[in-house]
Amino acid sequence: MAAELVEAMNMVKSFRVSDLQTLLSSMGRSKSGLKQDLVGRALKLVQTEYSPELLKNVRQLYESRFPKSSGWLAARRPEGVPVAYSSINSSSNLTSQGADYLNGISKPLPTPAAEVKLVPLPFYRTLDTLLPPTELIAHNNEKLQDSPHIFELSPKQADQIRNASEIRPGIGSIQVVLRICYTDSIGVQEDQYPPNIAVKVNQSYCHVPGYYPSNKPGVEPRRPCRPVNITPWLHLSSVPNRITVTWGNFGKRYSVAVYLVRVFTAADLFNQLKLCSVERAERCRERIQDKLRFDPESEIATTGLRVSLICPLVKMRLGVPCRVLTCAHLQCFDAVFFLQMNEKKPTWTCPVCDKPAPYELLTIDGLLSEILKETSEDIEEIEYLTDGSWRPIRDDKERERERERSNTPEYPVVDISTNGHSPAHSSTSLTGKSSSGSVGGAGVAGAAVPPGGGAVVDLTLDSSSEEEGGGAGGDSEDTEDSADSPAPKRGRYNYDKDLVTAY
């Protein structure tokens, strides 16, 4: 009874969310909540209401996911029993299972995860598999678990590591890396760290990438899951290497693998991209013509497509235009900057449309490369036409500026009076004054009327020059006018303030 209970609990821990929901709903329990809540609810159900019907449902769900007998036998093993000692028969049975000893310490047999495949990484090329994907087994009910693994390096592999060139100071191009992923036989698995992970290699802890801080409020920091380089802590000899993975057991299943790999840099991938993935200019023109081909069923006819020559990643002019073959847009991004950014923080996402952009689908646009060579640095945008040709957008901007300059009207000079009188009034008054002064020989003869209608007044005349010019006649006329209107105000140089016109 106790063995069957432990067996059922182990199977429940390996269930997915859909399996947990099916089990809980079949037993009349709530199936809402996160996976941790569902696992806890299912385990409590198995412990408190254990019955043959419940065990049957658990077995059916488990067999539907793991139909192989090997997986079924692995699930029947109690939690506290190590992998190498799952059966307690005779010593010959232990020998048949391949158990051996190293310095008095038992060497647990690895349990390869059935058909778990890790996704290939562009910056790593696998040379040898030192430890195939092996599931991390929980030996008790503690939250933190330690899973030891042992592997050896052959003399050839050790020589490869010693004689490898350096991609950076102190970092060789041949490395031994540790990768962890979910234990799932469906499709390829990306690297995924378990909670509270720590890796010890030959009694020394190695560096595991930390969390990236998030600038967005309310968003938790994200940890980049990438291969862990354990090369500096290895024995490059025939002495076996022992690694211990500490991980948090919170209901999810993980597998660990160790590979001998060759590491590439962004420059290596760029050189490979230039050699193997360049789309010819003729093919690019055909793609443009296909996009701009007239569609009789469409109500809108597209006559051109504008493409920016500025990289959306770094806001600089494109150096090597690159795009993804599966993307529908013609806009490109810079291949060099894209590879450098993914070398530091691998996301492999198109910066234009945010769709997946794996390295295998990247291509260099041959037509846009020719356009960048033919255009000057000040051209930031072009337009593709229906026949596959193109034109720079700068010409339209310059034509608009010239049109604006040519349509600027030339406004005439307007006379403005200093005391609120209109220019016509000032001109008329000054003309009347000049004519009256000419009868009496007054000194305001220095005032002249230009052809434009404005009056020009010589302000350098003083009172003495007016008296010398025979101002008697003017005085008599002013005497007659003073009876009807007050005398006009005189300035310092004896001119009427009301008759001054300023330009």
XYZ file of C-alpha atoms in Angstrom:
503
model
C 0.000 0.000 0.000
C 2.748 2.451 0.927
C 4.747 1.584 -2.214
C 1.726 2.193 -4.412
C 1.101 5.525 -2.702
C 4.693 6.641 -3.290
C 4.407 5.413 -6.861
C 1.260 7.476 -7.466
C 2.810 10.592 -5.945
C 5.869 10.281 -8.200
C 3.646 9.979 -11.241
C 1.608 13.039 -10.217
C 4.770 15.120 -9.900
C 5.615 14.387 -13.532
C 2.196 15.488 -14.849
C 1.660 18.529 -17.011
C -0.977 21.137 -16.319
C -3.473 19.438 -18.630
C -2.908 16.083 -16.901
C -3.374 17.635 -13.473
C -6.563 19.371 -14.561
C -7.944 16.112 -15.991
C -7.163 14.231 -12.786
C -8.672 16.865 -10.516
C -11.822 17.274 -12.603
C -12.357 13.506 -12.733
C -12.289 13.437 -8.940
C -14.595 16.456 -8.576
C -11.911 18.922 -7.532
C -11.228 22.469 -8.782
C -8.859 22.600 -11.734
C -8.106 26.352 -11.682
C -4.850 27.903 -10.553
C -1.149 27.766 -11.286
C 0.743 24.546 -11.765
C 2.179 24.645 -8.248
C -1.347 24.867 -6.834
C -2.532 22.028 -9.060
C 0.394 19.784 -8.043
C -0.185 20.444 -4.343
C -3.908 19.843 -4.726
C -3.318 16.566 -6.605
C -0.753 15.306 -4.074
C -3.105 16.099 -1.215
C -5.848 14.255 -3.059
C -3.645 11.171 -3.461
C -2.608 11.217 0.204
C -6.030 11.795 1.740
C -8.394 9.977 -0.621
C -6.310 7.125 -1.989
C -8.454 4.531 -3.755
C -8.137 1.962 -6.577
C -10.149 4.253 -8.845
C -7.797 7.178 -8.203
C -4.735 4.985 -8.785
C -6.250 3.772 -12.057
C -6.779 7.337 -13.271
C -3.224 8.309 -12.323
C -1.778 5.298 -14.162
C -3.826 5.962 -17.289
C -2.693 9.574 -17.440
C 0.907 8.570 -16.893
C 0.837 5.797 -19.508
C -0.734 8.148 -22.052
C 2.299 10.418 -21.725
C 5.016 7.783 -21.148
C 3.928 4.699 -23.038
C 7.339 3.003 -22.781
C 7.848 0.394 -20.097
C 11.208 1.877 -19.100
C 9.566 5.118 -18.121
C 6.897 3.205 -16.227
C 9.483 1.285 -14.250
C 11.388 4.490 -13.497
C 8.215 6.061 -12.117
C 7.551 3.058 -9.874
C 10.843 3.602 -8.070
C 10.336 5.111 -4.595
C 11.731 8.611 -4.080
C 14.269 7.708 -1.440
C 15.925 4.957 -3.458
C 18.867 6.006 -5.694
C 18.843 5.073 -9.337
C 21.675 2.542 -9.077
C 19.969 0.748 -6.170
C 16.391 0.614 -7.334
C 16.392 -3.157 -7.102
C 17.841 -4.909 -4.079
C 18.573 -8.347 -5.407
C 22.004 -9.870 -5.605
C 25.409 -8.354 -6.223
C 25.332 -9.821 -9.700
C 22.233 -7.760 -10.399
C 24.102 -4.641 -9.317
C 26.979 -5.555 -11.587
C 24.609 -6.087 -14.490
C 23.297 -2.575 -13.923
C 26.830 -1.216 -14.265
C 27.357 0.125 -10.754
C 30.960 0.834 -9.851
C 32.913 2.713 -7.212
C 35.286 5.675 -7.281
C 37.461 6.288 -4.227
C 34.979 4.461 -2.055
C 32.063 6.591 -3.296
C 29.348 4.911 -5.263
C 28.945 6.174 -8.805
C 25.219 6.569 -9.548
C 24.169 5.384 -12.943
C 22.854 8.132 -15.214
C 19.251 7.913 -16.254
C 19.102 9.212 -19.813
C 15.931 11.163 -20.435
C 14.015 9.376 -23.168
C 14.388 11.185 -26.491
C 15.116 14.613 -25.018
C 16.735 16.796 -27.676
C 18.265 20.187 -27.014
C 17.909 22.957 -29.554
C 21.084 23.687 -31.566
C 22.747 26.984 -30.708
C 24.380 29.176 -33.387
C 27.376 30.114 -31.228
C 28.105 26.480 -30.233
C 28.913 23.485 -32.416
C 28.762 20.118 -30.644
C 31.896 18.001 -31.119
C 31.211 15.178 -28.616
C 28.565 14.196 -26.085
C 30.165 13.605 -22.688
C 26.919 13.103 -20.776
C 23.626 12.570 -22.659
C 20.483 14.345 -21.418
C 19.899 12.799 -18.003
C 16.964 13.530 -15.751
C 17.557 15.157 -12.375
C 16.087 12.727 -9.830
C 14.696 13.888 -6.483
C 15.845 11.508 -3.742
C 13.600 12.855 -0.966
C 10.871 15.379 -0.303
C 13.229 18.283 0.329
C 12.904 21.374 -1.824
C 16.642 21.526 -2.586
C 18.064 18.457 -4.295
C 21.628 17.448 -5.227
C 22.161 15.354 -8.345
C 25.725 14.043 -8.856
C 27.058 13.003 -12.268
C 30.431 11.663 -13.415
C 32.083 11.735 -16.833
C 35.580 11.331 -18.238
C 37.617 13.054 -20.935
C 39.555 11.023 -23.446
C 43.204 11.964 -24.169
C 42.159 13.316 -27.557
C 39.466 15.518 -26.026
C 41.876 16.817 -23.380
C 44.392 17.714 -26.094
C 41.710 19.544 -28.042
C 40.960 21.696 -25.014
C 44.635 22.405 -24.275
C 45.564 23.312 -27.851
C 42.481 25.383 -28.652
C 42.886 28.996 -29.695
C 41.474 31.794 -27.553
C 38.407 33.729 -28.609
C 39.025 36.166 -25.740
C 41.828 36.407 -23.209
C 41.616 33.333 -21.012
C 38.662 31.798 -22.881
C 39.368 29.026 -25.373
C 37.385 28.156 -28.462
C 37.006 24.494 -27.343
C 34.955 24.195 -24.161
C 33.052 21.704 -22.047
C 29.594 23.114 -21.371
C 26.703 21.986 -19.200
C 23.148 22.438 -20.476
C 19.850 22.014 -18.597
C 16.354 21.834 -20.067
C 12.874 20.524 -19.322
C 12.418 16.765 -19.532
C 10.098 16.606 -22.502
C 10.366 14.271 -25.465
C 8.120 16.382 -27.711
C 10.140 18.601 -30.037
C 13.461 20.241 -29.226
C 14.023 21.847 -25.844
C 15.540 25.219 -25.120
C 17.894 25.784 -22.204
C 15.957 26.277 -18.987
C 17.415 26.539 -15.500
C 15.585 25.091 -12.504
C 15.044 27.331 -9.463
C 17.931 27.776 -7.015
C 20.447 26.260 -9.387
C 24.094 25.811 -8.397
C 26.744 23.790 -10.195
C 29.755 22.286 -8.419
C 32.584 20.839 -10.516
C 35.197 18.782 -8.637
C 34.366 20.418 -5.304
C 34.430 23.957 -6.755
C 31.384 26.039 -7.595
C 31.377 27.468 -11.109
C 29.728 30.619 -12.358
C 26.084 30.450 -13.473
C 24.610 33.442 -15.358
C 22.618 35.705 -13.065
C 19.428 37.652 -13.577
C 19.001 40.609 -15.921
C 17.426 43.561 -14.070
C 14.215 44.834 -15.630
C 13.626 48.533 -16.296
C 9.858 48.064 -16.537
C 7.870 48.425 -13.313
C 6.214 45.240 -12.117
C 8.304 42.954 -14.373
C 10.469 40.406 -12.590
C 14.159 40.106 -13.513
C 14.821 37.470 -16.150
C 17.693 34.997 -16.093
C 19.350 34.192 -19.428
C 19.473 30.417 -19.770
C 22.586 29.551 -21.715
C 25.257 26.804 -21.582
C 27.488 26.924 -18.503
C 31.230 26.774 -19.242
C 32.774 24.294 -16.774
C 36.139 23.918 -18.549
C 38.346 25.789 -16.019
C 37.395 23.388 -13.214
C 37.913 20.102 -15.081
C 40.688 17.532 -14.804
C 42.294 17.439 -18.250
C 43.505 13.901 -17.680
C 42.180 10.392 -17.228
C 40.842 11.294 -13.774
C 37.025 11.267 -13.815
C 35.249 14.602 -13.353
C 32.385 14.863 -10.892
C 29.674 17.504 -11.210
C 26.860 18.112 -8.728
C 23.789 20.099 -9.728
C 21.816 21.669 -6.900
C 18.268 22.508 -7.955
C 14.893 23.379 -6.532
C 12.316 20.609 -6.642
C 9.016 22.371 -7.277
C 7.183 19.834 -9.423
C 8.919 20.315 -12.786
C 11.248 17.789 -14.363
C 14.669 18.790 -15.664
C 17.453 17.049 -17.566
C 21.173 17.847 -17.610
C 23.701 17.171 -20.387
C 27.423 17.822 -20.901
C 28.978 18.462 -24.334
C 32.365 19.200 -25.841
C 31.744 22.173 -28.135
C 33.490 24.674 -30.362
C 32.521 28.259 -29.536
C 32.047 30.875 -32.263
C 32.032 34.661 -32.025
C 29.761 37.160 -33.737
C 32.510 37.828 -36.285
C 32.687 34.105 -37.142
C 28.949 33.917 -37.716
C 29.046 37.092 -39.817
C 31.759 35.682 -42.077
C 29.756 32.500 -42.472
C 26.646 34.539 -43.276
C 28.465 36.465 -46.013
C 29.675 33.237 -47.607
C 26.509 31.156 -47.427
C 23.451 33.409 -47.210
C 23.366 36.376 -49.590
C 20.230 36.963 -51.656
C 21.040 38.124 -55.174
C 19.871 41.557 -56.317
C 17.785 39.994 -59.121
C 15.913 37.843 -56.631
C 15.287 40.885 -54.433
C 13.821 42.782 -57.394
C 11.508 39.874 -58.133
C 10.351 39.928 -54.523
C 9.619 43.660 -54.776
C 7.698 43.215 -58.016
C 5.625 40.462 -56.447
C 4.678 42.738 -53.568
C 3.792 45.666 -55.860
C 2.013 43.624 -58.527
C -1.473 44.947 -59.262
C -4.246 42.955 -57.619
C -7.639 43.421 -59.374
C -9.484 42.303 -56.241
C -7.823 44.948 -54.093
C -9.383 48.387 -53.839
C -6.028 50.033 -53.079
C -3.202 49.989 -55.609
C 0.308 50.209 -54.183
C 2.718 52.089 -56.432
C 5.768 52.085 -54.179
C 7.277 50.826 -50.942
C 9.470 53.017 -48.778
C 12.429 51.468 -46.996
C 14.572 53.243 -44.428
C 18.356 53.089 -44.662
C 18.607 53.519 -40.872
C 19.042 50.406 -38.721
C 16.158 50.044 -36.219
C 18.556 48.571 -33.639
C 21.150 51.338 -33.313
C 19.506 54.208 -35.273
C 22.522 54.463 -37.575
C 22.963 53.987 -41.313
C 22.926 50.354 -42.370
C 26.285 48.715 -42.987
C 25.259 45.187 -44.000
C 21.484 45.010 -44.617
C 20.020 41.784 -43.281
C 16.514 40.375 -42.813
C 14.707 37.097 -42.128
C 13.471 34.980 -45.012
C 10.154 34.293 -43.304
C 9.360 37.975 -42.615
C 6.945 39.755 -44.979
C 8.555 43.210 -44.761
C 11.421 44.558 -46.883
C 12.916 46.650 -44.080
C 16.381 45.423 -43.078
C 18.554 45.667 -39.966
C 22.323 45.651 -39.610
C 23.715 42.114 -39.535
C 26.833 42.975 -37.502
C 24.961 44.696 -34.673
C 22.265 42.005 -34.649
C 24.814 39.209 -34.188
C 26.749 41.149 -31.546
C 23.594 41.785 -29.519
C 22.569 38.117 -29.663
C 26.066 37.072 -28.632
C 25.649 39.032 -25.386
C 21.929 38.441 -24.857
C 20.483 35.773 -27.156
C 16.904 36.554 -28.125
C 16.942 35.926 -31.907
C 13.961 38.173 -32.526
C 13.418 40.374 -35.582
C 13.764 44.036 -34.489
C 11.244 45.122 -37.146
C 8.268 42.803 -36.548
C 9.278 40.986 -33.283
C 8.916 37.556 -34.904
C 11.476 34.761 -34.399
C 14.683 35.382 -36.336
C 16.871 32.254 -36.073
C 20.345 32.415 -37.499
C 19.566 29.755 -40.106
C 16.942 32.031 -41.723
C 19.033 35.213 -41.871
C 20.008 36.528 -45.304
C 21.856 39.563 -46.618
C 19.873 41.747 -49.037
C 22.015 42.057 -52.174
C 19.914 44.827 -53.751
C 19.941 47.060 -50.693
C 23.699 46.487 -50.374
C 24.159 47.939 -53.869
C 21.865 50.866 -53.042
C 23.899 51.712 -49.942
C 27.065 51.862 -52.054
C 25.453 54.097 -54.677
C 23.804 56.608 -52.344
C 25.406 59.297 -50.229
C 25.373 59.404 -46.452
C 22.638 62.064 -46.254
C 20.018 59.854 -47.931
C 18.050 58.098 -45.195
C 15.151 56.624 -47.159
C 14.401 55.164 -50.579
C 11.301 54.005 -52.410
C 10.973 50.795 -54.403
C 8.859 51.133 -57.563
C 6.663 48.602 -59.339
C 9.305 47.688 -61.935
C 11.887 46.820 -59.270
C 13.762 50.109 -59.555
C 14.190 52.586 -56.747
C 14.543 56.311 -56.144
C 15.875 58.329 -53.205
C 13.403 60.286 -51.125
C 15.810 63.209 -50.645
C 14.911 64.760 -54.048
C 11.308 65.293 -52.988
C 12.355 67.086 -49.821
C 14.704 69.426 -51.682
C 12.036 70.161 -54.305
C 9.604 71.139 -51.580
C 12.144 73.477 -50.030
C 12.823 75.155 -53.399
C 9.111 75.499 -54.044
C 8.651 77.167 -50.666
C 11.497 79.576 -51.369
C 10.179 80.462 -54.846
C 6.630 81.132 -53.595
C 7.724 83.609 -50.893
C 6.123 87.013 -51.791
C 8.129 90.278 -51.764
C 6.222 92.633 -49.498
C 6.397 96.477 -50.340
C 7.729 99.018 -47.883
C 4.954 100.552 -45.791
C 5.188 104.053 -44.307
C 4.404 104.136 -40.613
C 3.614 107.388 -38.795
C 5.173 107.926 -35.392
C 2.089 109.343 -33.684
C -0.729 107.274 -35.078
C -1.426 109.240 -38.310
C -1.639 107.316 -41.556
C 1.155 107.645 -44.126
C -1.247 109.345 -46.556
C -2.121 112.016 -43.989
C 1.518 112.637 -43.164
C 2.472 112.867 -46.823
C -0.362 115.276 -47.601
C 0.392 117.471 -44.633
C 4.047 117.644 -45.450
C 3.296 118.416 -49.098
C 1.038 121.287 -48.069
C 3.690 122.614 -45.751
C 6.312 122.425 -48.444
C 4.152 124.306 -50.932
C 3.311 127.028 -48.429
C 6.912 127.258 -47.445
C 7.952 127.710 -51.036
C 5.660 130.734 -51.375
C 7.211 132.462 -48.403
C 10.715 131.000 -48.912
C 10.569 128.954 -45.661
C 13.433 126.669 -44.647
C 11.438 123.456 -45.022
C 12.349 123.382 -48.684
C 14.770 120.641 -47.723
C 11.777 118.226 -47.557
C 11.167 116.234 -50.737
C 8.501 113.793 -51.904
C 9.956 110.581 -53.348
C 8.216 108.757 -56.176
C 6.866 106.126 -53.796
C 4.637 108.660 -52.064
C 6.581 108.872 -48.783
C 8.167 112.084 -47.596
C 11.856 112.395 -46.772
C 12.640 115.057 -44.189
C 16.073 116.520 -43.629
C 16.309 116.727 -39.830
C 19.716 118.440 -39.891
C 18.187 121.885 -40.513
C 18.115 124.196 -37.515
C 16.172 127.338 -36.698
C 18.923 129.666 -37.919
C 18.786 128.338 -41.485
C 15.003 128.860 -41.533
C 15.346 132.507 -40.499
C 18.040 133.148 -43.080
C 15.778 131.759 -45.805
C 13.279 134.581 -45.332
C 10.686 133.241 -43.049
C 8.641 136.487 -42.952
C 6.065 135.266 -45.385
C 5.768 132.027 -43.475
C 5.262 133.920 -40.225
C 2.381 135.883 -41.612
C 0.710 132.725 -42.878
C 1.243 131.005 -39.541
C -0.314 134.011 -37.810
C -3.438 133.640 -39.893
C -3.657 129.881 -39.209
C -3.141 130.330 -35.451
C -6.486 132.017 -35.137
C -8.279 128.839 -36.147
C -6.048 126.078 -34.745
C -3.403 125.804 -32.012
C 0.224 126.107 -33.000
C 1.881 122.769 -33.825
C 4.419 121.331 -31.446
C 8.024 122.106 -32.333
C 10.935 119.834 -31.779
C 14.466 120.678 -30.857
C 15.322 121.521 -34.466
C 12.075 123.380 -35.146
C 10.121 120.723 -37.145
C 6.566 119.533 -36.760
C 6.402 116.210 -34.982
C 3.126 115.358 -36.694
C 4.740 115.517 -40.124
C 7.577 113.035 -39.647
C 7.261 109.737 -41.571
C 9.456 106.808 -40.548
C 10.286 103.906 -42.846
